[in-house]
Amino acid sequence: MANKPRSNWSPAPPVELTSNSSLELLSQGAEARVWLLELNEPDATADSIGSVGRGRTVNVGRSISVPQLTSFAQKPSPLLVGNGVSRAVICKERFPKKYRHPQLDVSLTKSRTKGEARSLVRCQRAGVPCPNVLAIAQWPIESGEERNGMSPISYCLFMEKVDGCTVRQYLEVKSDEPAIKSVATEPALKRSKCNDETLYQPQDRVTTVIDADTLRVANTVGAILARMHTAGIIHGDLTTSNIMIRNPPAKSDDSWNPQLVFIDFGLASSISQTNQAGKKAKSHHKQQHNAEEKAVDLYVLERAFLSTHPGSDKLVDEVWRGYCEYEDASLPSGEYSQTANAVMKRLDQVRMRGRKRECFG
Ligand SMILES: Nc1ncnc2c1ncn2[C@@H]1O[C@H](COP(=O)(O)OP(=O)(O)OP(=O)(O)O)[C@@H](O)[C@H]1O
Ligand SMILES: [Mg+2]
């Protein structure tokens, strides 16, 4: 793997690597860059990275101070400690935005990075599969110009690397098989009840494969979502790119139990499900509010599925099946299904609002 990212990004990546380590840019979004950091020096580097959980300094070619580490990394990650273990780490870097006031920019990037780490830790505690948080760190960009007397700074979230691919990649690769490609094409967003076809630009695209594997993936997405919502966590940006599959099998396998991992909690929020006395919130208003938040989360995912994966209606239905059939032994019998019914009813209302907006602006 190359030691430098393939393209010339500006500003330069905030990591200077030793000769044996490598850094690869995996994705560049409007808010963040995601790097794959591979540490190939078993002794010094593994040791210092391994000390992340104890809040010392991380050395990746040069010293970087990581003051906020201890609040998140509960214990040194087994991924990073010891010889012969994988030391591949994901670094999600939120970089400064020139269009924002420097002070506001620092406070936003910092709070989003911390917020994402917090949401990941909450998910882990609730048994929602997501990457292990290793550290958060400030990374001054040495080559950057000062603005309003402030040096530009990136905030980085280090986390476990999930080996596998996103659900989006999985569905696209599966649908790209030549035999399937010739079967049919259909317009994106065909589920919409709005008749004005000109609003959409139907494209001839490959229909998404619906088979036992993809249905199982969809069902598992629904079940994990249910667990996340039951824990009072709203993801805020559910798309098929923000859900990963660990090591999917190359060929169909009836015994496959998909290991999904939810990522990208930068817009996540929590809803309180208890009142001040710690009892389950009973007020009608509160329950409606919670149902609305969950329904909007589901709606975002539905739109993502249907616009990215043409003909994926059956997969969406399977997600809802997984969501509604979820069982939580810690809840009184019937309580979850009542909540799920309320959320699905609310989802109908959210869809109607969405359609009105599309048709009438
Ligand atoms: N822990 C991880 N392990 C492996 N790959 C990851 C991990 N986190 C992120 N990625 C990869 O990086 C991509 C972008 O990550 P993420 O969604 O967190 O960032 P983002 O900037 O919000 O991206 P986008 O704007 O595209 O949603 C993911 O789709 C995935 O391919
Ligand atoms: Mg994302």
mmCIF file of C-alpha atoms and ligand atoms in Angstrom, residues 26-36 90 92 94 116 131-132 159-166 169 237 239-244 261 263-266, ligand 1:
data_model
loop_
_atom_site.group_PDB
_atom_site.id
_atom_site.type_symbol
_atom_site.label_atom_id
_atom_site.label_comp_id
_atom_site.label_asym_id
_atom_site.label_seq_id
_atom_site.Cartn_x
_atom_site.Cartn_y
_atom_site.Cartn_z
ATOM 1 C CA LEU A 26 -10.857 5.763 2.092
ATOM 2 C CA SER A 27 -13.411 8.489 1.686
ATOM 3 C CA GLN A 28 -13.712 12.243 1.499
ATOM 4 C CA GLY A 29 -17.024 13.816 2.466
ATOM 5 C CA ALA A 30 -18.036 17.435 2.967
ATOM 6 C CA GLU A 31 -17.396 17.191 6.707
ATOM 7 C CA ALA A 32 -14.833 14.464 7.167
ATOM 8 C CA ARG A 33 -12.116 12.362 5.632
ATOM 9 C CA VAL A 34 -11.814 8.723 6.565
ATOM 10 C CA TRP A 35 -8.294 7.293 6.644
ATOM 11 C CA LEU A 36 -7.043 3.763 6.961
ATOM 12 C CA ILE A 90 -9.655 3.924 11.036
ATOM 13 C CA LYS A 92 -12.127 9.840 10.878
ATOM 14 C CA ARG A 94 -13.116 16.315 10.761
ATOM 15 C CA GLU A 116 -19.888 10.616 17.540
ATOM 16 C CA PRO A 131 -16.803 -0.014 15.770
ATOM 17 C CA ASN A 132 -14.846 0.106 18.999
ATOM 18 C CA MET A 159 -11.771 3.510 15.785
ATOM 19 C CA GLU A 160 -11.626 -0.150 15.015
ATOM 20 C CA LYS A 161 -11.452 -1.030 11.347
ATOM 21 C CA VAL A 162 -14.370 -3.181 10.247
ATOM 22 C CA ASP A 163 -13.210 -5.785 7.728
ATOM 23 C CA GLY A 164 -15.854 -6.075 5.080
ATOM 24 C CA CYS A 165 -17.891 -3.709 2.952
ATOM 25 C CA THR A 166 -20.866 -1.406 3.212
ATOM 26 C CA GLN A 169 -21.341 -2.030 -1.917
ATOM 27 C CA ASP A 237 -28.126 9.565 8.846
ATOM 28 C CA THR A 239 -28.090 5.002 4.562
ATOM 29 C CA THR A 240 -26.795 1.758 3.095
ATOM 30 C CA SER A 241 -23.302 3.356 3.102
ATOM 31 C CA ASN A 242 -23.500 3.792 6.851
ATOM 32 C CA ILE A 243 -24.079 0.121 7.592
ATOM 33 C CA MET A 244 -21.223 -2.315 7.079
ATOM 34 C CA VAL A 261 -21.979 -2.953 11.986
ATOM 35 C CA ILE A 263 -21.158 3.413 11.479
ATOM 36 C CA ASP A 264 -21.204 7.194 10.995
ATOM 37 C CA PHE A 265 -22.886 8.445 14.168
ATOM 38 C CA GLY A 266 -21.909 12.084 13.524
HETATM 39 N N1 LIG B 1 -14.776 1.662 11.239
HETATM 40 C C1 LIG B 1 -14.690 1.543 9.916
HETATM 41 N N2 LIG B 1 -14.148 0.436 9.356
HETATM 42 C C2 LIG B 1 -14.049 0.303 8.015
HETATM 43 N N3 LIG B 1 -14.447 1.240 7.132
HETATM 44 C C3 LIG B 1 -14.988 2.372 7.623
HETATM 45 C C4 LIG B 1 -15.135 2.586 9.030
HETATM 46 N N4 LIG B 1 -15.690 3.802 9.227
HETATM 47 C C5 LIG B 1 -15.882 4.319 7.991
HETATM 48 N N5 LIG B 1 -15.475 3.474 7.027
HETATM 49 C C6 LIG B 1 -15.535 3.679 5.557
HETATM 50 O O1 LIG B 1 -15.503 5.069 5.291
HETATM 51 C C7 LIG B 1 -16.735 5.490 4.676
HETATM 52 C C8 LIG B 1 -17.121 6.862 5.201
HETATM 53 O O2 LIG B 1 -17.272 6.807 6.625
HETATM 54 P P1 LIG B 1 -18.381 7.671 7.380
HETATM 55 O O3 LIG B 1 -19.701 7.336 6.806
HETATM 56 O O4 LIG B 1 -18.195 7.506 8.834
HETATM 57 O O5 LIG B 1 -17.906 9.122 6.982
HETATM 58 P P2 LIG B 1 -18.683 10.310 6.263
HETATM 59 O O6 LIG B 1 -17.727 11.390 6.047
HETATM 60 O O7 LIG B 1 -19.885 10.613 7.009
HETATM 61 O O8 LIG B 1 -19.012 9.741 4.888
HETATM 62 P P3 LIG B 1 -20.321 10.034 4.039
HETATM 63 O O9 LIG B 1 -20.480 11.523 3.975
HETATM 64 O O10 LIG B 1 -19.959 9.366 2.738
HETATM 65 O O11 LIG B 1 -21.442 9.335 4.781
HETATM 66 C C9 LIG B 1 -17.745 4.398 4.996
HETATM 67 O O12 LIG B 1 -18.787 4.323 4.052
HETATM 68 C C10 LIG B 1 -16.862 3.157 5.012
HETATM 69 O O13 LIG B 1 -16.645 2.706 3.688
#
